């Protein structure tokens, strides 16, 4: 079993940069990894909520396929609605949600792609956090504040979180294997497992 590391947050918060760095690190450690950016499934702006939901559904299906092949999946997707995240938790095995949090003011100031300036002049619609809803995550497994941390600091926090997730997945796989090989060990006995 391999984990799914799902980076979510507003456009420009650093999801893609952090996800790309994490993929490079994991592959350098010999871990089969797939980095999936939402841009492969939809544009981040000028789309209706229904279209965005359909795109995240397609992205999630792709993640399931890659996960079934034993790959660690690192996802960078805005994932703005609570219902999307809840569906992720219900469907994706070993799902780990990381909120790449950045204040709207910092994003407007940075505006590396000019999206926020365009949205202010109505050239762009559907920009989450500005012209579309972004439900603040209430159950994120980890939060990285990129308006208070450098890229290096943010990456190191993500790397350590991902390594812990991998460790947990390995422990789970070992326990599962032990139970499959020796089911008689647990018959009639009570055991507690520490994670």
XYZ file of C-alpha atoms in Angstrom:
195
model
C 0.000 0.000 0.000
C 1.270 3.427 -0.892
C -0.010 6.790 0.330
C -1.763 9.508 -1.615
C -0.389 12.959 -0.748
C -3.026 15.463 -1.888
C -1.888 19.106 -1.874
C -4.758 21.574 -1.962
C -5.008 25.329 -1.762
C -5.605 28.495 -3.696
C -3.997 29.211 -7.057
C -0.427 30.423 -6.569
C -0.025 29.021 -3.049
C 2.822 26.695 -4.100
C 1.115 23.327 -4.594
C 2.728 22.550 -7.945
C 6.227 23.644 -6.908
C 6.085 21.614 -3.691
C 4.541 18.570 -5.369
C 7.186 18.594 -8.101
C 10.000 18.799 -5.551
C 8.495 15.961 -3.517
C 8.215 13.749 -6.618
C 11.874 14.406 -7.485
C 12.933 13.525 -3.949
C 10.877 10.325 -3.750
C 12.032 9.118 -7.162
C 15.605 9.855 -6.083
C 14.984 7.464 -3.184
C 13.865 4.776 -5.639
C 10.163 5.152 -4.815
C 7.785 4.899 -7.769
C 5.918 8.193 -7.744
C 3.358 9.887 -9.954
C 2.893 13.653 -9.723
C -0.547 14.699 -10.895
C -1.327 18.370 -11.404
C -4.944 19.451 -11.838
C -3.949 21.339 -14.989
C -3.942 17.961 -16.758
C -7.666 17.685 -16.077
C -8.998 21.239 -16.164
C -8.111 24.888 -16.266
C -8.164 26.481 -12.832
C -10.232 29.458 -13.957
C -13.240 30.254 -16.102
C -15.074 27.068 -15.158
C -18.341 26.338 -13.433
C -18.397 24.472 -10.107
C -19.961 21.430 -11.817
C -17.129 21.299 -14.344
C -14.561 21.614 -11.563
C -16.228 18.756 -9.668
C -16.212 16.555 -12.784
C -12.511 17.302 -13.315
C -11.644 16.372 -9.713
C -13.637 13.141 -10.133
C -11.533 12.313 -13.217
C -8.337 13.209 -11.357
C -9.375 10.954 -8.463
C -10.029 8.049 -10.874
C -6.546 8.542 -12.337
C -5.045 8.500 -8.845
C -6.823 5.220 -8.093
C -5.354 3.650 -11.245
C -1.825 4.772 -10.373
C -2.249 3.732 -6.759
C -3.330 0.256 -7.867
C 0.047 -0.033 -9.632
C 1.857 0.570 -6.352
C 2.842 4.165 -7.046
C 2.908 6.927 -4.470
C 0.586 9.618 -5.815
C 1.384 13.269 -5.193
C -1.503 15.483 -6.287
C -1.618 19.272 -6.653
C -5.207 20.425 -7.028
C -7.136 23.389 -5.671
C -9.923 21.048 -4.452
C -11.986 23.994 -3.194
C -15.147 22.300 -1.931
C -15.670 20.259 1.243
C -17.671 17.651 -0.696
C -14.639 16.923 -2.932
C -12.368 16.355 0.055
C -14.920 14.168 1.793
C -15.203 12.005 -1.323
C -11.401 11.741 -1.420
C -11.388 10.469 2.164
C -14.097 7.915 1.367
C -12.555 6.589 -1.852
C -8.768 7.004 -1.808
C -6.722 4.495 0.214
C -4.189 6.028 2.611
C -5.308 9.543 1.724
C -3.273 12.354 3.287
C -4.556 15.894 2.845
C -2.076 18.777 2.946
C -3.413 22.320 2.910
C -0.887 24.598 1.248
C -2.218 27.708 2.926
C -1.466 31.229 1.775
C -3.381 34.402 2.508
C -5.328 35.950 -0.334
C -3.444 39.221 0.159
C -0.083 37.472 -0.309
C -1.389 35.695 -3.415
C -2.658 38.975 -4.884
C 0.704 40.613 -4.111
C 2.674 37.745 -5.698
C 0.312 37.094 -8.603
C 3.008 35.200 -10.507
C 0.661 34.389 -13.407
C -1.408 37.560 -13.354
C -4.623 35.655 -12.526
C -5.641 37.798 -9.588
C -5.122 41.027 -11.530
C -7.239 39.652 -14.395
C -9.936 38.532 -11.969
C -10.032 42.041 -10.520
C -10.831 43.346 -13.984
C -13.431 40.596 -14.682
C -11.298 38.915 -17.374
C -11.206 35.781 -15.269
C -14.131 34.094 -13.547
C -14.134 31.006 -11.384
C -10.933 31.906 -9.503
C -11.288 30.159 -6.150
C -10.967 32.432 -3.168
C -11.866 35.498 -5.206
C -14.673 34.895 -7.693
C -15.524 31.338 -6.599
C -15.835 29.601 -3.250
C -12.929 28.018 -1.391
C -14.128 26.142 1.698
C -11.319 26.278 4.244
C -10.248 22.702 5.026
C -11.391 21.596 8.474
C -9.760 18.165 8.482
C -6.408 18.623 6.749
C -3.776 16.178 7.960
C -1.073 18.815 7.610
C -0.946 22.561 6.964
C 1.965 24.387 5.348
C 1.785 28.185 5.490
C 3.636 29.336 2.395
C 3.166 33.025 3.060
C 5.232 32.635 6.252
C 7.770 30.084 5.031
C 10.292 29.938 2.225
C 10.014 27.337 -0.528
C 12.836 25.343 1.081
C 11.204 25.400 4.531
C 7.838 24.450 3.050
C 9.384 21.629 1.025
C 11.197 20.193 4.058
C 7.934 20.155 6.033
C 6.197 18.368 3.155
C 9.059 15.892 2.689
C 9.025 14.954 6.386
C 5.240 14.587 6.349
C 5.418 12.356 3.243
C 8.141 10.181 4.797
C 5.958 9.680 7.884
C 3.040 8.752 5.621
C 5.254 6.225 3.811
C 6.390 4.766 7.137
C 2.773 4.368 8.231
C 1.890 2.676 4.936
C 4.802 0.242 5.318
C 3.803 -0.624 8.898
C 0.231 -1.202 7.741
C 1.413 -3.435 4.876
C 3.613 -5.480 7.241
C 0.757 -5.942 9.710
C -1.603 -6.919 6.889
C 0.938 -9.419 5.549
C 1.443 -10.909 9.006
C -2.295 -11.361 9.450
C -2.606 -12.993 6.019
C 0.275 -15.384 6.679
C -0.628 -16.260 10.278
C -4.339 -15.741 10.925
C -4.199 -18.228 13.816
C -2.085 -15.755 15.771
C -5.086 -13.514 16.342
C -7.780 -16.147 16.840
C -9.062 -16.010 20.413
C -6.522 -13.368 21.440
C -6.711 -9.640 21.849
C -3.939 -7.535 20.377
C -3.326 -3.837 20.231
C -1.348 -2.340 17.412
C 0.515 0.940 17.785
C 0.608 3.229 14.798
